[in-house]
Coordinates of C-alpha atoms in Angstrom, one line a residue:
M13 CA 104.2 33.3 314.1
T14 CA 105.7 36.5 314.9
T15 CA 106.8 38.8 312.1
F16 CA 109.6 41.6 312.8
K17 CA 110.1 44.3 310.1
F18 CA 113.1 46.3 309.8
D19 CA 112.8 49.7 308.4
M20 CA 115.2 51.3 306.1
M21 CA 117.8 52.6 308.6
Q22 CA 117.4 49.6 310.8
T23 CA 118.1 47.3 307.7
V24 CA 121.4 49.3 306.7
A25 CA 122.5 49.3 310.3
L26 CA 122.1 45.6 310.7
A27 CA 124.0 45.2 307.2
A28 CA 126.9 47.2 308.8
V29 CA 126.8 44.7 311.9
V30 CA 126.5 41.5 309.8
L31 CA 129.4 42.8 307.5
F32 CA 131.6 43.0 310.4
L33 CA 130.5 39.9 311.6
G34 CA 131.8 38.6 308.3
Y35 CA 135.2 40.1 308.8
A36 CA 135.6 38.6 312.3
V37 CA 134.7 35.0 311.2
R38 CA 137.0 35.0 308.3
R39 CA 139.9 36.2 310.3
R40 CA 139.3 33.2 312.7
V41 CA 138.8 30.6 309.8
P42 CA 141.9 30.7 307.5
V43 CA 140.2 28.7 304.7
L44 CA 137.8 31.3 304.1
D45 CA 140.8 33.9 303.8
R46 CA 142.5 31.5 301.5
F47 CA 139.8 31.4 299.1
N48 CA 139.2 35.0 299.2
I49 CA 135.5 34.6 300.4
P50 CA 134.1 38.0 300.7
A51 CA 133.0 39.3 304.2
P52 CA 129.6 40.3 303.0
V53 CA 129.2 36.7 301.8
I54 CA 130.4 35.2 305.0
G55 CA 128.3 37.5 307.1
G56 CA 125.3 37.5 305.2
F57 CA 125.1 33.5 304.8
I58 CA 125.5 33.1 308.4
F59 CA 122.7 35.6 309.1
A60 CA 120.4 34.0 306.4
A61 CA 121.0 30.8 308.0
V62 CA 120.0 31.8 311.3
A63 CA 116.9 33.8 310.0
L64 CA 116.0 30.4 308.2
A65 CA 116.4 28.4 311.3
V66 CA 114.1 30.5 313.4
R67 CA 111.6 30.7 310.8
Q68 CA 111.5 27.0 310.1
A69 CA 111.0 26.7 314.0
G70 CA 108.1 28.7 313.9
V71 CA 110.0 31.4 316.3
L72 CA 110.3 34.8 314.2
A73 CA 110.1 35.7 310.6
L74 CA 112.3 38.8 309.6
E75 CA 111.2 41.3 306.9
F76 CA 113.7 44.1 305.6
D77 CA 113.2 47.3 304.0
T78 CA 115.8 47.1 301.2
T79 CA 115.1 50.7 299.5
L80 CA 118.8 51.5 299.6
Q81 CA 120.0 48.4 298.3
A82 CA 119.6 49.4 294.7
P83 CA 121.3 52.8 294.9
F84 CA 124.4 51.0 296.9
M85 CA 124.4 48.8 293.8
I86 CA 124.4 51.5 291.3
A87 CA 126.9 53.4 293.3
F88 CA 129.4 50.6 293.2
F89 CA 128.9 50.0 289.4
T90 CA 129.4 53.7 288.9
T91 CA 132.9 53.6 290.4
I92 CA 133.7 50.5 288.0
G93 CA 132.8 52.9 285.2
L94 CA 135.0 55.6 286.7
G95 CA 137.9 53.0 286.6
A96 CA 137.4 52.5 282.7
S97 CA 140.3 54.6 281.5
L98 CA 141.0 54.2 277.8
G99 CA 144.8 55.3 279.0
L100 CA 144.9 51.9 280.9
L101 CA 143.7 49.9 277.8
K102 CA 146.5 51.6 275.6
K103 CA 149.1 50.9 278.7
G104 CA 148.0 47.0 278.4
G105 CA 148.5 46.9 274.6
P106 CA 147.3 44.4 272.3
Q107 CA 147.4 41.6 275.0
V108 CA 144.7 43.5 277.2
L109 CA 142.5 43.5 274.1
L110 CA 143.2 39.9 273.4
F111 CA 142.4 38.6 276.8
W112 CA 139.3 40.9 276.9
G113 CA 138.1 39.1 273.8
L114 CA 138.7 35.6 275.4
A115 CA 137.1 36.4 278.7
S116 CA 134.1 37.7 276.8
L117 CA 133.9 34.6 274.5
L118 CA 134.0 32.6 277.8
A119 CA 131.0 34.5 279.2
V120 CA 129.1 33.6 275.8
L121 CA 129.9 30.0 276.3
Q122 CA 129.0 30.0 280.1
N123 CA 125.5 31.3 279.0
G124 CA 125.1 29.1 276.4
V125 CA 126.1 25.9 278.4
G126 CA 124.1 27.2 281.4
A127 CA 120.9 28.0 279.5
S128 CA 121.0 24.8 277.3
L129 CA 121.5 22.5 280.6
A130 CA 118.7 24.2 282.5
S131 CA 116.2 23.5 279.6
A132 CA 117.5 19.9 279.4
L133 CA 116.9 19.6 283.3
G134 CA 113.3 21.2 283.3
V135 CA 114.1 24.3 284.8
D136 CA 113.6 27.8 283.5
P137 CA 116.8 28.8 281.2
L138 CA 117.1 32.0 282.9
I139 CA 118.1 29.9 285.9
G140 CA 120.9 28.8 283.6
L141 CA 121.9 32.2 282.8
I142 CA 122.4 32.8 286.9
S143 CA 124.6 29.5 286.8
G144 CA 126.5 31.0 283.5
S145 CA 128.3 34.4 283.2
I146 CA 126.1 36.4 285.6
T147 CA 128.1 34.4 288.6
M148 CA 130.8 32.9 287.1
T149 CA 132.5 35.8 285.2
G150 CA 130.4 38.4 287.1
G151 CA 130.7 37.2 290.7
H152 CA 128.7 38.2 293.7
G153 CA 127.9 41.8 292.5
T154 CA 126.8 41.2 289.1
G155 CA 124.9 38.1 290.4
A156 CA 123.0 40.0 293.0
A157 CA 122.0 42.9 290.3
F158 CA 120.7 40.2 287.6
G159 CA 119.2 38.2 290.2
K160 CA 117.1 41.2 291.4
L161 CA 116.2 42.1 287.7
M162 CA 115.1 38.5 287.1
E163 CA 112.8 38.5 290.5
E164 CA 111.2 41.8 289.8
Q165 CA 110.7 41.6 285.7
Y166 CA 110.6 37.7 284.9
Q167 CA 109.1 36.5 288.4
I168 CA 111.9 34.0 289.0
T169 CA 111.4 33.0 292.3
G170 CA 114.8 33.0 294.4
A171 CA 117.1 34.2 291.8
V172 CA 119.0 36.2 294.0
T173 CA 119.4 33.1 296.4
V174 CA 120.6 31.1 293.4
A175 CA 122.9 33.7 292.1
M176 CA 124.8 34.1 295.7
A177 CA 125.1 30.0 296.0
A178 CA 126.5 29.8 292.4
A179 CA 128.7 32.8 293.1
T180 CA 130.3 31.1 296.2
F181 CA 130.6 27.9 294.4
G182 CA 132.4 29.3 291.7
L183 CA 134.6 31.3 294.0
V184 CA 135.8 28.3 295.7
S185 CA 136.1 26.1 292.6
G186 CA 138.3 28.7 290.7
G187 CA 140.6 28.7 293.9
L188 CA 140.9 25.1 293.8
I189 CA 141.5 24.5 290.0
G190 CA 143.7 27.3 288.9
G191 CA 147.1 26.3 290.5
P192 CA 146.8 22.9 289.1
V193 CA 146.0 23.9 285.6
G194 CA 148.9 26.5 285.5
T195 CA 151.1 24.0 287.1
R196 CA 150.5 21.3 284.4
L197 CA 151.1 23.5 281.6
I198 CA 154.3 24.7 282.9
N199 CA 155.8 21.2 283.8
K200 CA 154.2 19.9 280.5
Y201 CA 155.7 22.3 278.1
K202 CA 158.8 22.9 280.3
L203 CA 158.2 26.6 280.6
R204 CA 160.4 29.2 282.5
P205 CA 159.9 32.8 283.2
G206 CA 161.2 35.1 280.5
N207 CA 162.7 37.6 283.1
P208 CA 163.2 36.0 286.6
D209 CA 164.0 39.3 288.1
A210 CA 161.0 41.2 286.9
H211 CA 158.1 42.3 289.3
A212 CA 154.4 42.6 288.8
P213 CA 154.0 46.3 287.7
E214 CA 152.3 48.7 290.1
A215 CA 149.4 49.3 288.1
A216 CA 148.5 45.8 287.8
T217 CA 148.9 45.2 291.7
A218 CA 146.6 48.1 292.2
A219 CA 144.1 46.7 289.6
A220 CA 144.1 43.5 291.5
V221 CA 142.4 45.1 294.4
A222 CA 139.9 46.8 292.4
P223 CA 136.4 47.6 294.3
L224 CA 134.8 44.7 292.9
D225 CA 136.3 42.2 295.6
A226 CA 138.3 44.3 297.5
E227 CA 138.0 44.4 301.4
I228 CA 137.9 47.4 303.8
D229 CA 140.2 46.2 306.2
T230 CA 143.3 46.5 303.8
E231 CA 145.2 49.8 303.2
P232 CA 144.8 50.5 299.3
T233 CA 147.4 52.2 297.3
G234 CA 147.2 56.0 296.2
E235 CA 146.7 59.1 297.8
A236 CA 144.8 59.1 301.2
P237 CA 141.4 60.9 300.8
T238 CA 141.0 64.1 302.5
A239 CA 137.1 65.4 303.4
F240 CA 137.2 67.5 300.3
L241 CA 138.6 64.9 297.7
L242 CA 136.1 62.7 299.3
L243 CA 133.3 65.3 298.9
Q244 CA 134.3 65.8 295.2
M245 CA 134.5 62.2 294.2
L246 CA 131.1 61.2 295.7
T247 CA 129.8 64.2 293.9
V248 CA 131.0 62.9 290.7
V249 CA 129.5 59.5 291.6
L250 CA 126.2 61.1 292.5
V251 CA 126.1 63.0 289.3
C252 CA 127.0 59.9 287.2
M253 CA 124.1 58.1 288.9
A254 CA 121.5 60.7 288.3
L255 CA 122.6 61.1 284.6
G256 CA 122.9 57.3 284.3
G257 CA 119.4 56.6 285.6
L258 CA 118.0 59.1 282.8
F259 CA 120.2 57.3 280.2
S260 CA 118.9 53.8 281.6
K261 CA 115.5 54.9 281.3
W262 CA 116.1 55.9 277.7
L263 CA 117.7 52.7 277.0
G264 CA 114.9 50.9 278.6
Q265 CA 112.9 51.6 275.6
F266 CA 114.5 49.3 273.2
I267 CA 116.3 46.9 275.3
T268 CA 116.2 45.2 279.0
L269 CA 119.0 46.5 281.2
P270 CA 119.8 46.2 284.9
G271 CA 119.5 49.7 286.6
Y272 CA 123.3 50.0 286.8
I273 CA 124.2 50.1 283.3
G274 CA 123.4 53.6 282.4
A275 CA 125.4 55.0 285.4
M276 CA 128.3 52.7 284.6
I277 CA 128.4 53.9 280.9
I278 CA 127.9 57.5 281.8
A279 CA 130.7 57.2 284.4
A280 CA 133.1 55.5 281.8
V281 CA 132.5 58.8 279.6
V282 CA 133.2 61.1 282.4
R283 CA 136.3 59.6 283.2
N284 CA 137.7 59.5 279.9
L285 CA 136.6 63.2 279.3
A286 CA 138.2 64.2 282.6
D287 CA 141.5 62.1 281.6
A288 CA 141.5 64.3 278.2
T289 CA 140.4 67.5 279.5
G290 CA 142.0 67.8 282.8
A291 CA 138.7 69.6 284.1
V292 CA 138.5 67.2 286.9
R293 CA 141.2 64.7 288.4
I294 CA 139.7 61.3 289.4
S295 CA 141.3 59.9 292.5
V296 CA 141.2 56.4 291.9
R297 CA 141.9 55.7 295.4
T298 CA 138.9 57.5 296.9
V299 CA 136.7 56.2 294.0
D300 CA 137.5 52.6 294.9
D301 CA 136.9 53.4 298.5
I302 CA 133.4 54.6 297.9
G303 CA 132.9 51.6 295.4
T304 CA 134.3 49.0 298.0
I305 CA 131.8 50.6 300.8
A306 CA 128.8 50.5 298.6
L307 CA 129.7 47.1 297.3
S308 CA 130.2 46.0 301.0
L309 CA 126.9 46.9 302.1
F310 CA 124.8 46.3 299.1
L311 CA 126.2 42.7 299.2
T312 CA 125.4 42.3 303.0
M313 CA 121.8 43.3 302.4
A314 CA 121.2 41.1 299.5
L315 CA 122.8 38.3 301.5
M316 CA 121.3 38.6 304.7
S317 CA 117.6 38.9 303.2
L318 CA 118.1 35.6 301.4
R319 CA 115.3 33.2 301.4
L320 CA 117.2 30.1 301.6
W321 CA 114.0 27.9 301.5
E322 CA 113.7 28.8 297.9
L323 CA 116.8 27.1 296.8
L324 CA 115.7 23.5 297.8
D325 CA 113.8 22.8 294.5
L326 CA 116.7 24.2 292.4
A327 CA 119.5 22.6 294.2
G328 CA 119.8 19.5 292.1
P329 CA 119.9 21.1 288.6
M330 CA 122.0 24.0 289.6
V331 CA 124.9 21.6 291.1
V332 CA 124.8 19.8 287.7
I333 CA 125.2 23.1 285.7
L334 CA 128.0 24.4 288.1
I335 CA 130.0 21.1 287.7
V336 CA 129.9 21.3 283.9
Q337 CA 130.9 24.9 284.4
V338 CA 133.9 24.3 286.5
T339 CA 134.8 21.5 284.0
M340 CA 134.7 23.8 280.9
M341 CA 136.5 26.5 282.6
A342 CA 139.4 24.3 283.3
A343 CA 139.5 23.1 279.6
Y344 CA 139.1 26.6 278.3
A345 CA 142.1 27.8 280.2
Y346 CA 144.0 24.8 279.4
F347 CA 143.3 24.6 275.4
V348 CA 142.4 28.1 274.8
T349 CA 143.7 30.7 277.0
F350 CA 147.3 29.4 277.2
R351 CA 147.5 28.9 273.3
I352 CA 145.7 32.4 272.4
M353 CA 147.9 34.2 274.8
G354 CA 151.1 33.0 273.6
R355 CA 152.0 29.6 274.8
D356 CA 154.6 30.7 277.0
Y357 CA 155.4 30.9 280.6
D358 CA 153.3 34.1 281.2
A359 CA 150.4 32.7 279.2
A360 CA 150.4 29.4 281.5
V361 CA 150.3 31.8 284.7
M362 CA 147.5 33.4 283.0
A363 CA 145.6 30.2 282.2
G364 CA 145.9 29.5 286.0
G365 CA 144.6 33.1 286.7
H366 CA 141.8 33.0 284.2
C367 CA 140.3 29.7 286.2
G368 CA 139.8 32.2 289.2
F369 CA 138.8 35.1 287.2
G370 CA 136.4 33.2 285.0
L371 CA 134.8 31.3 288.2
G372 CA 134.3 34.2 290.4
A373 CA 136.8 37.2 291.2
T374 CA 139.7 39.2 290.2
P375 CA 141.6 38.4 293.6
N376 CA 140.9 34.9 293.2
A377 CA 142.9 35.1 289.8
V378 CA 145.8 37.2 291.5
A379 CA 146.0 34.7 294.1
N380 CA 146.3 31.7 291.8
M381 CA 149.0 33.4 289.8
T382 CA 150.6 34.6 293.1
S383 CA 151.2 30.7 293.9
L384 CA 152.5 30.2 290.7
V385 CA 155.1 32.8 290.6
E386 CA 156.2 31.9 294.1
R387 CA 157.1 28.8 292.9
F388 CA 158.2 29.2 289.4
G389 CA 159.4 32.7 289.0
A390 CA 157.8 36.1 287.8
A391 CA 155.1 36.7 285.2
P392 CA 154.9 40.5 284.8
R393 CA 152.7 40.4 281.7
A394 CA 150.2 38.1 283.4
F395 CA 150.2 40.4 286.5
L396 CA 149.5 43.5 284.1
V397 CA 146.7 42.0 281.7
L398 CA 144.6 40.0 283.6
P399 CA 143.8 42.3 286.7
M400 CA 143.1 45.1 284.4
V401 CA 140.5 43.3 282.3
G402 CA 139.1 41.7 285.8
A403 CA 138.9 45.2 287.1
F404 CA 137.7 47.7 284.7
F405 CA 136.6 45.9 281.5
I406 CA 134.9 42.7 281.6
D407 CA 131.7 44.2 283.3
F408 CA 130.9 46.2 280.3
S409 CA 130.9 43.0 277.7
N410 CA 129.5 40.7 280.4
A411 CA 126.5 42.9 281.0
L412 CA 126.0 43.2 277.3
I413 CA 126.2 39.5 276.8
I414 CA 123.7 38.8 279.4
T415 CA 121.2 41.1 278.2
A416 CA 121.4 39.6 274.8
Y417 CA 120.7 36.1 276.1
I418 CA 118.0 37.4 278.3
D419 CA 116.2 39.2 275.5
F420 CA 116.9 35.9 273.1
I421 CA 115.3 33.6 275.6
R422 CA 112.3 35.8 276.5

């Protein structure tokens, strides 16, 4: 069988083309847009399926130089760190901290359930973590990052492939169960909006399209970047990545962490120092643009190079774990999120949104909440709290929780 090897630049160029293939398909298949399936996931899976078909037919095997995949990943998580402003946390008040705590507790439970079920089903507990908060709370970006870590450091064959499949399953499931959970709570307790004329705050709307899941075919809010501003923010990102690499290397002496953690922490420090001193003005829109581009290329490269044949032996156990995760998410949102967040109308809308957020992505959560408020009325508190946690804060606590589980298992 003939093998064709793509060099570094050819791989990136192909990723860009496959990315726009994903956009084209999503525009023509409404159900993909309805469930907020990211274009890199669509294009990447299509390409991976075609590559699998030609390989299985003995026609052609494709190999890729993914040297730039890690820098793109680190750049994306660096932009997440640059969005983690303590000023936003103060603006959201105690409700943001409370929901952050609930989301973090869910991540702990997801990993406990995933690892326990994996062991009971006779597969490596790390596969259970991949079907836990790595992909459920973390989504495709975190899944690809930790999947790569597990393949390289723990020799878990097919970890990235499992992560992408699990993240996509969660994304669709979160979109399916959020509306019914919220509607059931609203009808059962006869809840009504506290202020029917209220609208979601602009900050929440902006947070809802954070770079973790934002798409580049939509126009973001904020100041349009000039070449100078773009270069300035790119310099900030690159400096944070460089310093973060040194910080990650130092942290690596004590604990196993994915490569992006150091850069994300340094970026958060830089953002809050910039806010406090005014030395550098962080352009949120420009940083988000950089993060969106980096994530899009990183995810596309990760998905188009999937070895789908590695998924066959794990398909059965993984489906069992994911069904349990979806069931637990619905129960957690119904019995825990709703009650802790206040047992009122906004709490019910947040519970519906948490299903999308806890099984995949912040935009899924916003879509769930939007479907509820269009029917029952505005929920401004829900639209402030949930997107803020999903866009800026959960990645920090989730990464620490995942790392603690990995170190405990290994």
